[in-house]
XYZ file of C-alpha atoms in Angstrom:
646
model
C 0.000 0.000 0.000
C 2.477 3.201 -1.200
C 0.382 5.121 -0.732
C 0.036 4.933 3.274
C 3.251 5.047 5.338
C 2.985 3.391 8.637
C 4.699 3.880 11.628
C 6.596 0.589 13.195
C 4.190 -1.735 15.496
C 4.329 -1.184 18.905
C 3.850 -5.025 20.540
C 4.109 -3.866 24.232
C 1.485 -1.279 24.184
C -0.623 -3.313 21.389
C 0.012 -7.206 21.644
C -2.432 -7.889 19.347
C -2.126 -5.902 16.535
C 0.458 -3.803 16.953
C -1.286 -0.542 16.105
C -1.166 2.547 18.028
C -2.843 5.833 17.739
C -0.100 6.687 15.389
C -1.099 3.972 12.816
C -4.731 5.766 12.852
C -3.087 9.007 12.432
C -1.368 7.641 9.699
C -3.923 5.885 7.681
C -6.715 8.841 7.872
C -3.843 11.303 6.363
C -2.588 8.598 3.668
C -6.563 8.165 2.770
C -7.053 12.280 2.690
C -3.834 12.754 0.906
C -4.970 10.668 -1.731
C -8.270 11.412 -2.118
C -6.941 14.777 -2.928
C -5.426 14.318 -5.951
C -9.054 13.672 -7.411
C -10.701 17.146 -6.298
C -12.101 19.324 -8.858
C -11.932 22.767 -9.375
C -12.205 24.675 -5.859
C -12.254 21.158 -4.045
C -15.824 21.316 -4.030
C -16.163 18.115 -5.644
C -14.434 14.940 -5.255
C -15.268 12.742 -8.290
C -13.574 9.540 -7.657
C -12.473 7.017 -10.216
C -14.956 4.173 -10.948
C -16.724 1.598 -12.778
C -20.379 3.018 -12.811
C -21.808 5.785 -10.891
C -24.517 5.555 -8.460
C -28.195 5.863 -8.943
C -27.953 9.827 -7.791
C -25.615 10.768 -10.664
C -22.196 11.678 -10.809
C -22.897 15.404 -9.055
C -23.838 13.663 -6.424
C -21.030 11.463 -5.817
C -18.805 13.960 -5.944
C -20.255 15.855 -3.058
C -20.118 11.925 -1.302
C -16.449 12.241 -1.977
C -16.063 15.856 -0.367
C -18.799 14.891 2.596
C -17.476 11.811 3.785
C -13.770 12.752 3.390
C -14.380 15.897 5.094
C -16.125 13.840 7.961
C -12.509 12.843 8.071
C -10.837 15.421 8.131
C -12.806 16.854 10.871
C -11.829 14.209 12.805
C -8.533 14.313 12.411
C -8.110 18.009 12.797
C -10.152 18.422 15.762
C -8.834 15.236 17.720
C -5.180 17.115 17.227
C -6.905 20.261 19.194
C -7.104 21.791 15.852
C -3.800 21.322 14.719
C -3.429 21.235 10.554
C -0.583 21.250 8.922
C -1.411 19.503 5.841
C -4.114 22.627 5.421
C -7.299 20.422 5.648
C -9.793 22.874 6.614
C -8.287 25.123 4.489
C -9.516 23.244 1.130
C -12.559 21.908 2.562
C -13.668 25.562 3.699
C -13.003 26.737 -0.123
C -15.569 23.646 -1.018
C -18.179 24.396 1.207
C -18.111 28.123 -0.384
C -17.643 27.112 -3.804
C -19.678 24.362 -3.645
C -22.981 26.118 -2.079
C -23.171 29.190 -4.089
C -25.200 27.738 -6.809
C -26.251 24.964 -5.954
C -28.170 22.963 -9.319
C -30.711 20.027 -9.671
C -28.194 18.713 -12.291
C -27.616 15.016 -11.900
C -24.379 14.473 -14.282
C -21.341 16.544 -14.153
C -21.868 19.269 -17.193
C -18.861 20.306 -18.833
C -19.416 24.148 -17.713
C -19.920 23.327 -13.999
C -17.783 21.255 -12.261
C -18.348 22.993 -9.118
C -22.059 23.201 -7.672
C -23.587 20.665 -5.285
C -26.381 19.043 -6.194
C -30.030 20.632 -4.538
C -31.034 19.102 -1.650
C -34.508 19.447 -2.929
C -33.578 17.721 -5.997
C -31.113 15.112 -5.278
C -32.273 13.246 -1.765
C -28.768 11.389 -1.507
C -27.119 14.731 -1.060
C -29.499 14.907 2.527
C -27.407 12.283 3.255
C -24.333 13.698 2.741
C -25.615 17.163 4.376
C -25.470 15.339 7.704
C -22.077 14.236 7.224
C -21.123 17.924 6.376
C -22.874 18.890 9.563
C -21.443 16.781 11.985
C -17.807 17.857 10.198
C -19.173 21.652 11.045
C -19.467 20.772 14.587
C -16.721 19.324 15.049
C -14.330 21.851 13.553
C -16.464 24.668 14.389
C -13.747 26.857 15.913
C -11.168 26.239 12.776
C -13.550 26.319 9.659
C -16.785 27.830 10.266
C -16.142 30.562 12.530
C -13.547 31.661 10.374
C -16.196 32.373 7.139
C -17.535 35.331 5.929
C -21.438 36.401 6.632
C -22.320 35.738 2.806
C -20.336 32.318 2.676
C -22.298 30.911 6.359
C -25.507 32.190 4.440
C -24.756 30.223 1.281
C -23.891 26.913 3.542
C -27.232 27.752 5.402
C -29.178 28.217 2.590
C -27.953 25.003 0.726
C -28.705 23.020 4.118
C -32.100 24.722 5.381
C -34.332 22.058 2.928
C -32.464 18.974 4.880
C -34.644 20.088 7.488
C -37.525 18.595 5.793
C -39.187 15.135 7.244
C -37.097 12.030 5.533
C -38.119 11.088 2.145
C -37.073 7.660 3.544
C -38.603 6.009 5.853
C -35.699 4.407 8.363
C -32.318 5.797 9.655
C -32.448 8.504 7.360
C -34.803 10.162 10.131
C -31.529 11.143 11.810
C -29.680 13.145 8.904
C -32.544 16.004 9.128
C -31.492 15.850 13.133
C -27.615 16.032 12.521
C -28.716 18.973 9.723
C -30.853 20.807 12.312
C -28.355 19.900 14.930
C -25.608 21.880 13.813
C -28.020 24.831 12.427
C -29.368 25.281 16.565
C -25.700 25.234 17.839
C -24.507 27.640 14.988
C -27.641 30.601 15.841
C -28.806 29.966 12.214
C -31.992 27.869 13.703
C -34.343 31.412 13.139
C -37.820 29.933 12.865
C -36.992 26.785 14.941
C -37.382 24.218 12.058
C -33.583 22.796 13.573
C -34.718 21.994 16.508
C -38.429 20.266 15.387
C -35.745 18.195 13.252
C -33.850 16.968 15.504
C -36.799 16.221 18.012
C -39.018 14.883 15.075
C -36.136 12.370 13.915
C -35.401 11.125 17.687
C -39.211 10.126 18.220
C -39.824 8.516 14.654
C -36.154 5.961 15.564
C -38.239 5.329 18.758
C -40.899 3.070 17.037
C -38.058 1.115 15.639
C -36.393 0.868 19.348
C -36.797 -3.473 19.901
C -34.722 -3.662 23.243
C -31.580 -4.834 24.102
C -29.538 -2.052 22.434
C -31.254 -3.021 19.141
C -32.815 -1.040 15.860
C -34.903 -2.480 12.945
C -34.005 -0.426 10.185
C -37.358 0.920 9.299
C -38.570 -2.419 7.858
C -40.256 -4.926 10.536
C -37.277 -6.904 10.702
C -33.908 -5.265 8.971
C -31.484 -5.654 11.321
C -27.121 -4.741 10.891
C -24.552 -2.904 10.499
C -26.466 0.350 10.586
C -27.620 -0.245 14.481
C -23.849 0.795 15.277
C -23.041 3.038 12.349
C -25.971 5.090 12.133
C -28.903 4.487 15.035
C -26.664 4.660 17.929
C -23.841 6.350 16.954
C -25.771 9.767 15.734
C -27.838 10.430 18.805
C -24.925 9.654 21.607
C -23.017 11.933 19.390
C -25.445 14.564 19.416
C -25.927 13.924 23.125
C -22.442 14.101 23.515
C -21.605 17.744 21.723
C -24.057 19.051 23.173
C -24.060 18.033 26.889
C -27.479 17.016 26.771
C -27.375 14.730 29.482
C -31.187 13.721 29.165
C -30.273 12.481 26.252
C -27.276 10.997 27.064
C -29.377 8.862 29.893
C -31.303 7.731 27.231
C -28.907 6.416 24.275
C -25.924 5.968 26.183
C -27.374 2.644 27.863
C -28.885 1.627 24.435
C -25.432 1.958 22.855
C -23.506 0.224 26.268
C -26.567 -2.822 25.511
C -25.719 -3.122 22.237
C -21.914 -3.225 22.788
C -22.267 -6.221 24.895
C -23.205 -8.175 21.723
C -21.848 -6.023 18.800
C -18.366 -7.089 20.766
C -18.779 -10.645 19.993
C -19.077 -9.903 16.017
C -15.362 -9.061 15.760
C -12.770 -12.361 14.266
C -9.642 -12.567 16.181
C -8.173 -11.225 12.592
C -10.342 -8.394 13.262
C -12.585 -8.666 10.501
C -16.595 -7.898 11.013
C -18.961 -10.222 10.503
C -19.962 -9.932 6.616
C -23.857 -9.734 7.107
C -25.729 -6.881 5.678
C -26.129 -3.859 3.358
C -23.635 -1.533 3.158
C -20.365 -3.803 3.731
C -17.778 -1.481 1.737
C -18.187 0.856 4.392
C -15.802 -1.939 6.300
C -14.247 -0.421 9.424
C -17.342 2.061 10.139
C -18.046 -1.290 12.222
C -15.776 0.168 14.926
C -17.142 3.287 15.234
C -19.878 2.098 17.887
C -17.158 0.993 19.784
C -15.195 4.098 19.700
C -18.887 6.385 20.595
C -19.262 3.743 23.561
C -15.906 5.065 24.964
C -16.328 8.975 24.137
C -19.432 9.082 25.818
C -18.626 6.551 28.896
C -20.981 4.397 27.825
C -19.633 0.596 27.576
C -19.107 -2.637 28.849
C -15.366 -2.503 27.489
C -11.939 -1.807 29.023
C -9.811 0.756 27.392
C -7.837 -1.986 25.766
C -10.100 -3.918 24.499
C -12.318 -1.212 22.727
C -8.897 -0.409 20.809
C -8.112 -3.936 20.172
C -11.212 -4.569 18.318
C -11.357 -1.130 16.656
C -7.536 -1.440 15.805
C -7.893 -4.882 14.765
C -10.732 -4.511 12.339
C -8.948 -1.548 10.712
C -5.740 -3.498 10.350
C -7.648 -5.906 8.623
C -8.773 -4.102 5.956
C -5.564 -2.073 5.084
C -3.394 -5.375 5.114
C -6.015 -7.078 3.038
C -5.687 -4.625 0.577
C -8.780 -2.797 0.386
C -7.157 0.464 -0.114
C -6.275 0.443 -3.716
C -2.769 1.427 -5.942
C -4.011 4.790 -5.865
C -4.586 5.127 -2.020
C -8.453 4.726 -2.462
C -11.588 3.236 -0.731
C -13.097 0.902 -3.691
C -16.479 0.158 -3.222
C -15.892 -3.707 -2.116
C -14.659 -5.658 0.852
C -11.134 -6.311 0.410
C -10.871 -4.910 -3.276
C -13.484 -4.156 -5.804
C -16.225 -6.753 -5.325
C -19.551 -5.515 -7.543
C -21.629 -8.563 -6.787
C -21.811 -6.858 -2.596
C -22.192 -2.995 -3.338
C -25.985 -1.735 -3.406
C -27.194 0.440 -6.824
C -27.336 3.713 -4.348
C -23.361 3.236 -3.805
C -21.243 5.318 -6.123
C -17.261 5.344 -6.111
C -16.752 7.195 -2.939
C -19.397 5.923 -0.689
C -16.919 3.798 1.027
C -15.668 6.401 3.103
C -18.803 6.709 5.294
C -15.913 4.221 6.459
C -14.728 7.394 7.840
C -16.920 7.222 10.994
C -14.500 4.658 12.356
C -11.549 6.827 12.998
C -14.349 8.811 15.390
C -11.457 7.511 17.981
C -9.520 10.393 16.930
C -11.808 12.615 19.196
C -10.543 10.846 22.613
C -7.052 12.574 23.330
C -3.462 11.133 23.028
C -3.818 10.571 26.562
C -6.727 8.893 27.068
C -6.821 5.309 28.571
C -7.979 3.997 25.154
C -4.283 5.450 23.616
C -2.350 4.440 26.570
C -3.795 1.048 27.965
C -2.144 -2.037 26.898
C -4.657 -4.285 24.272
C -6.694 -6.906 25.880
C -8.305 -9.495 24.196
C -11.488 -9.500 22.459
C -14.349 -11.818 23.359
C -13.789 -14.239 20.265
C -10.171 -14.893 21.190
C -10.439 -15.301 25.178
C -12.961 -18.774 25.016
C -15.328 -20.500 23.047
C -19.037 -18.864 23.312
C -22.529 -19.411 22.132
C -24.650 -15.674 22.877
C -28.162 -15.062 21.846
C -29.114 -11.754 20.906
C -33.193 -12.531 20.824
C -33.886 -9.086 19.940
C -32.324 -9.376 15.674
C -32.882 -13.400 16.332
C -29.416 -14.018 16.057
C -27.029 -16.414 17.861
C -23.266 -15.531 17.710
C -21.081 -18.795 17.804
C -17.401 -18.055 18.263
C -13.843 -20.342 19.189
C -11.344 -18.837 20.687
C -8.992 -21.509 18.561
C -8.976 -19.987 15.222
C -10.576 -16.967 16.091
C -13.713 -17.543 14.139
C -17.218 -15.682 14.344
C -20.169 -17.117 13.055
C -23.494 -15.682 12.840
C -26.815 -18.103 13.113
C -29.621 -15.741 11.235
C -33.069 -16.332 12.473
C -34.590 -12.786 12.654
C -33.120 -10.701 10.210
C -34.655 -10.594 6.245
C -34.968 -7.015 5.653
C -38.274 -7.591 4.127
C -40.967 -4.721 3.667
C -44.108 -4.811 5.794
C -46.718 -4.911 2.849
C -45.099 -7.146 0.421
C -42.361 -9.941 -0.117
C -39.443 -9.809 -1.979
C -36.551 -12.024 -3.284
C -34.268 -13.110 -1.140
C -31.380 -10.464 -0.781
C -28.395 -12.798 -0.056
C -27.525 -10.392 2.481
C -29.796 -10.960 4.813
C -31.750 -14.371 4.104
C -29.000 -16.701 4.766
C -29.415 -18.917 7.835
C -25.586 -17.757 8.507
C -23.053 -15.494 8.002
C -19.304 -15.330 9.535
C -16.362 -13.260 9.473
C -14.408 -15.606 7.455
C -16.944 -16.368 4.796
C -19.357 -14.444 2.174
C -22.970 -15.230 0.527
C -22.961 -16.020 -2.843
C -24.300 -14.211 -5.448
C -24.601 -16.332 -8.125
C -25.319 -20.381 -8.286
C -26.413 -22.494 -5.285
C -27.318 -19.975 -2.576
C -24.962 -21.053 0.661
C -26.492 -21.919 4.152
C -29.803 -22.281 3.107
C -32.810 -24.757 2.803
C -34.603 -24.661 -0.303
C -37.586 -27.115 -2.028
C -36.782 -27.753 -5.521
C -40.892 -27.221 -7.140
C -40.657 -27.553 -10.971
C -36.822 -27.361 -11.251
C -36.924 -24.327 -9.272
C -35.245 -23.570 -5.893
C -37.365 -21.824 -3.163
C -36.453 -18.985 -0.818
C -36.893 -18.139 2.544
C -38.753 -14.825 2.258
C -40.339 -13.463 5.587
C -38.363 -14.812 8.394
C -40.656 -15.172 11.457
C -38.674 -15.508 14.596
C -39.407 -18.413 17.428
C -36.676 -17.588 19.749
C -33.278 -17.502 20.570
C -31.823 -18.972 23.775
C -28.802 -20.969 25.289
C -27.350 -22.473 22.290
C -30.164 -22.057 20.306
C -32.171 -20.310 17.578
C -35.194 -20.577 15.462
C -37.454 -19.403 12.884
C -40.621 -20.564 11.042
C -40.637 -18.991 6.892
C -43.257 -19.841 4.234
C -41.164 -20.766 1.029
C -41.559 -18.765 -1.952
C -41.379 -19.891 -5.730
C -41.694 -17.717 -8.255
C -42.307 -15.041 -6.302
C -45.022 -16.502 -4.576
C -45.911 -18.804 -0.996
C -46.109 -22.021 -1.772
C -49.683 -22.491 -0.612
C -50.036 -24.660 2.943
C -46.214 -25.214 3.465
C -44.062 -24.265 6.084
C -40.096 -24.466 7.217
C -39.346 -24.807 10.584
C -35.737 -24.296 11.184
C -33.539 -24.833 14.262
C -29.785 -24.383 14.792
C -28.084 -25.828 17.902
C -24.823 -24.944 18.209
C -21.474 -25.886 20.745
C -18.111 -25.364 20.074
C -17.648 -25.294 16.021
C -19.940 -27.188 15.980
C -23.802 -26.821 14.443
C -26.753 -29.363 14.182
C -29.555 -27.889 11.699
C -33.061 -28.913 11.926
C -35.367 -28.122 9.612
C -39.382 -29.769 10.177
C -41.181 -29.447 6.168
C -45.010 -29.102 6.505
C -47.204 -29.084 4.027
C -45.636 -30.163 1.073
C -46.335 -32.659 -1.656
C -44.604 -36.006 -0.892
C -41.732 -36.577 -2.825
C -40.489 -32.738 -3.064
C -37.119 -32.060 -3.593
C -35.268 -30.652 -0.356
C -31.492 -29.141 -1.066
C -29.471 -27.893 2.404
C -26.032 -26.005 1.861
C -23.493 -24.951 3.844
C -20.592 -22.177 4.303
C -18.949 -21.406 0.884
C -15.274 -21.598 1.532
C -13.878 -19.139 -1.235
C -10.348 -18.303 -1.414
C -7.265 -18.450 -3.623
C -8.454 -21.736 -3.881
C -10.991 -24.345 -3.220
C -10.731 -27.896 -3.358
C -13.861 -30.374 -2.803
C -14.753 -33.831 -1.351
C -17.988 -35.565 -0.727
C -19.169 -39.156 -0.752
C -22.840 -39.880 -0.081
C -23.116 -38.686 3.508
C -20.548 -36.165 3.720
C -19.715 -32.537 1.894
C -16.342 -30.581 2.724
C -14.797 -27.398 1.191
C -11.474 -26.646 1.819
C -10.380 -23.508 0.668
C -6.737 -21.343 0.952
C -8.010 -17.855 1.351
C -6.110 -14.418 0.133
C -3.935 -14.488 3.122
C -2.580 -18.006 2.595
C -4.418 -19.379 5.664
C -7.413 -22.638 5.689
C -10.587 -22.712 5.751
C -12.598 -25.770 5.649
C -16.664 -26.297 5.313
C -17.965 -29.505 6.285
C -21.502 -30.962 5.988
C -22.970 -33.990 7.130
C -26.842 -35.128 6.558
C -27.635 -37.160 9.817
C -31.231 -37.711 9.226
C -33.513 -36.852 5.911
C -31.069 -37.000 3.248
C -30.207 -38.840 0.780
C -26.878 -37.636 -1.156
C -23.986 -35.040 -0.720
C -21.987 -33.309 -2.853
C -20.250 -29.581 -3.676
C -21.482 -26.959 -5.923
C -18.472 -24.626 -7.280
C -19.735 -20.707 -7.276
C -19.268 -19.339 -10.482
C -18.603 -15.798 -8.992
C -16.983 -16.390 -5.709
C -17.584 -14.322 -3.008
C -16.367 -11.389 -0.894
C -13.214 -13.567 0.049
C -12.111 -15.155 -2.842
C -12.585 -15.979 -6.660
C -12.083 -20.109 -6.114
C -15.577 -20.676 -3.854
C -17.855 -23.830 -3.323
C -20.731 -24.836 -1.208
C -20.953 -28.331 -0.017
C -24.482 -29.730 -0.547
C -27.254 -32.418 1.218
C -30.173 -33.574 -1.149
C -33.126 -35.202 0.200
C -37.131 -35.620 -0.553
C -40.060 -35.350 1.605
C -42.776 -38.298 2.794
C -45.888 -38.340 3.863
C -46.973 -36.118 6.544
C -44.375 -33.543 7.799
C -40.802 -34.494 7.227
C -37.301 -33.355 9.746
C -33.624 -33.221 7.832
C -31.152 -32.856 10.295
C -27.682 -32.140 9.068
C -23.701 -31.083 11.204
C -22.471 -28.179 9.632
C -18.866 -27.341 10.843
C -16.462 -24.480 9.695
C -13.269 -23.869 11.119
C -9.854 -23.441 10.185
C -8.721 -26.464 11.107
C -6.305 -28.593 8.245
C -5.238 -31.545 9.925
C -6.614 -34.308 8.106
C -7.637 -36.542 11.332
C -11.072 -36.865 12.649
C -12.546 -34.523 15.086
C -14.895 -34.929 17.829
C -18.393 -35.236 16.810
C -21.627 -34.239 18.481
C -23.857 -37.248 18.770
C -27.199 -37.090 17.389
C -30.249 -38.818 18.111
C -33.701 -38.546 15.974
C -36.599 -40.456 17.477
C -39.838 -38.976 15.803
C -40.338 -35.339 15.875
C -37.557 -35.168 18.920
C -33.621 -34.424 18.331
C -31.650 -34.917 20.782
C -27.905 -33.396 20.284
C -24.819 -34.368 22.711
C -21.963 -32.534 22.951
C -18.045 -33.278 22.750
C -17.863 -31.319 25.873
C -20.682 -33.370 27.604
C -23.364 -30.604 26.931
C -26.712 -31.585 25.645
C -29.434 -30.390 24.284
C -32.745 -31.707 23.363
C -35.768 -30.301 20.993
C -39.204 -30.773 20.110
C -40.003 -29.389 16.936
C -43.891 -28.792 15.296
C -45.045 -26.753 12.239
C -44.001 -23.175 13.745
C -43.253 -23.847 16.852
C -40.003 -24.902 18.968
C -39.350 -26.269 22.690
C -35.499 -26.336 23.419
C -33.840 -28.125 26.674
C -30.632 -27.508 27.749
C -27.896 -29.639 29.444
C -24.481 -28.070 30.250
C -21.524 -30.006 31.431
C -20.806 -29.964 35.122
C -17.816 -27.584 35.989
């Protein structure tokens, strides 16, 4: 990576991962410094380089690549007391005038004006952006805004006042009209009060979407990710936090310490997020939750800890290489990756990836600089945590450093409709080591073959998630439609690495096809094995290391084998999925299958869970003399629980 120049690792201070507050330092000014080069005239524009634009138009991603840059920036200026002496504020403050003076509802980038932001009224993405902008203002306020002339703070006001408007979107967005209005009250521009109503009005609408347990849903009924840390809790503690509201802070600042507890767990030992989501290629924004949690005195965490995850997961991306030749953010997860990046992404909406240097804020001095890195929770013992709230269960071990997420909650489907499966969110399980597949046999998932034709899951409805344990009824959808009386009960029960999937059929024709898959392995490359019982995967990923996916049907099926992914994944261009086939009988009909992933590649046997199926019962014990037994009927679930003395 030329473009960056990093200081030397510092192994006393940071064990782990040998990153300091110097490495930050040094990867937010290699990023700006690049990012440079591609300003247009007046650096009120930052068209980045890339393969297609975003559904807003090119105007519009340049003011992404000034807005989230300058988000940046404002973080690295102010967390140095205001020191610049690369001249930051000094090109972003000759954007913000150049940009606002005429503003223009043009979409593309006309050869006359490569200067003016796009309308607020006219181009909704740049509301987006406007918040971003704010929350820069507030930060630097003392450096960049104070320091403009009466017509230029006019201009800036003028451009912003429409982002006071209710959200023409109907989830997090509520909170870019607050950050907008925000900054307008502290700044005495709020005349007729319209800041303030938007900031009030955008609180109370996230409070509908407020499940417990330090968890969102993302405006749909059940849409939950990345954007509880990145957007719903880290705006209002933020807010809270600038302005000393400590009414506020009472409020969100437990939220955010609730959500911690599990967002913690979602964090590989390699420091890599768990890949579950929209919105992935804004990569280390993940640790910017962590980083609020600390600023605001609101977390579970030590000092060392909260840096060890934040530095580890930002580590992870910059030695995996997603910052390009040319010192850029591609939209992607390591590199470039299309197949992951949503149509409303254009070439510089990765650096909303920005929001995880919010560290920069705390001082040199603080205990999260100067404490020595502790471990995170995936590297200190094997765990099992439910988070009931998303319907999730977060299976981690300690040996490899794994993280694996069991989806039973999460589908991001509207309320008044269903829609294809978005691989992003309808997999029965995602991990930090592994990605969905985009194209071919859909990974961890359990599909009836009707006419040639593979269902999906659709509306996930949740039955619970408990001590080892998670579940979810769906209604399978071919064509685009139910199939008409049938139902998927599904049940993970997991120890160790280990996982024991249940799924109860109901409804369906006798004889119907059933197809389970497992975790696609994806790599440098992928080599397969299966007989008739048994699937496995074993794949070398992009940093040389193994990574094997096994599957195993115990009761139901009939034949295994692997499917090679004609795109890959996130992780690699060499991918496959092993695969169970089976059929249903008469009546309702259970497949029970061990899944396994791990990075284990010694070729002698493991220890198994032992499985028993008597009827509609499974009964599942443990390596580690843990048990657990379950009763499973068309939607419904009844779990027991045995854990091993001592």
């Amino acid at each position: 990576m030329p473009a960056i120049e990093l200081p030397p690792e510092d192994r006393t201070l940071s064990p782990h991962t040998g990153w300091t507050r110097a490495h930050w330092e040094a990867v937010a000014d290699g990023l700006l410094e690049s990012v440079a080069r591609f300003a247009g005239p007046e650096h009120a524009l930052i068209p980045l380089p890339g393969e297609r634009p975003s559904i807003s138009g090119r105007r519009s991603d340049g003011l992404e690549g000034y807005a989230r840059t300058f988000l940046l920036a404002a973080f690295r200026v102010a967390g140095a007391g205001g020191a610049d002496p690369a001249g930051l504020l000094r090109r972003y403050a000759e954007g913000l005038a150049a940009g606002t003076r005429t503003p223009t509802a043009e979409g593309d980038l006309a050869d006359g004006d490569q200067v003016s932001w796009p309308s607020i009224v006219e181009r909704r993405q740049a509301l987006v952006e406007a918040a971003s902008i704010a929350v820069g203002l507030r930060l630097t306020r003392p450096w960049l805004w104070d320091t403009l002339d009466g017509r230029t703070r006019e201009q800036v006001r003028a451009w912003l006042a429409p982002g006071l408007a209710p959200s023409p979107v109907d989830n997090n967005w509520w909170l870019f009209p607050a950050m907008v209005g925000a900054f307008l009250v502290e700044a005495g521009l709020d005349h007729d009060g319209a800041g303030q109503r938007a900031v009030d009005r955008g609180l109370a609408r996230i409070e509908q979407w407020y499940l417990g347990g330090g968890w969102y849903t993302d405006g749909r009924p059940r849409a939950f990710d990345h954007y509880n840390g990145w957007a719903f809790h880290l705006y209002p503690v933020l807010h809270a936090h600038l302005t000393g509201d400590q009414r506020l802070l009472d409020t969100y600042g437990p939220r955010l310490a609730a959500h911690l507890a599990g967002h913690a767990r979602t964090f590989g030992t390699d420091g890599a997020p768990v890949h579950q989501g929209r919105s992935l290629a804004y990569r280390f924004a993940a640790a910017a939750p962590l980083w609020a949690g600390t600023l605001t005195g609101h977390t579970p965490l030590s000092p060392g800890t909260t840096r060890r995850l934040a530095s580890g997961t930002l580590r992870y991306f910059v030695d995996g290489g997603a910052v390009d030749a040319d010192g850029l953010l591609p939209p992607g997860w390591f590199g470039r990756y299309p197949a992951m990046v949503q149509n409303y992404s254009g070439p510089a909406s990765a650096y909303w990836a920005s929001k995880g240097f919010l560290g920069l804020l705390l001082p040199a001095d603080h205990p999260v600089w100067t404490a020595v890195e502790e471990p995170g929770p995936a590297e200190t013992a094997d765990a099992v945590t439910a988070l009931p709230q998303p319907g999730w269960l977060i299976q981690s071990t300690a040996a490899d450093g794994l993280v694996r997420l069991h989806n039973h909650g999460s589908d991001d489907q509207p309320a008044d409709q269903v829609h294809a499966d978005d691989p992003l969110y309808a997999r029965l399980a995602y991990s930090t080591a592994t990605g969905p597949a985009f194209e071919g046999t859909p990974d961890n998932h359990l599909g009836l073959v009707v006419d040639g034709e593979l269902s999906e899951r659709g509306r996930i409805r949740p039955l619970g998630a408990g001590d080892g344990w998670a579940a979810s009824a769906h209604h399978p959808l071919v064509g685009g439609r139910e199939l008409p009386g049938v139902t998927v009960t599904s049940l993970v029960l997991a120890a160790g690495a280990d996982e024991v999937r249940i799924h109860l059929v109901s409804g369906a024709e006798p004889g119907t096809g059933v197809r389970q898959s497992g975790w696609a392995a994806a790599g440098a490359a992928a080599e397969q094995w299966a007989d008739t019982r048994h699937a496995r995967v074993t794949a070398t990923d992009l940093r040389g290391l193994p990574l094997v996916s096994a599957l195993a049907g115990l009761h139901g099926f009939a034949d295994a084998d692997c499917h090679r992914l004609p795109g890959g994944t996130a992780f690699g261009t060499a991918a496959a999925v092993p695969v169970l086939t089976g059929a249903t009988g008469t009546g309702s009909s259970l497949f029970v299958s061990r899944a396994r992933l791990d990075r284990s590649a010694a070729p002698g046997p493991v220890p198994e869970p032992l499985v028993r199926v008597a009827g509609d019962r499974v009964r599942v014990r443990w390596p580690d003399g843990g048990a657990h037994q379950a009763v499973l009927a068309p939607g419904r679930v009844t779990v027991t629980t045995d854990r091993p003395e001592g």
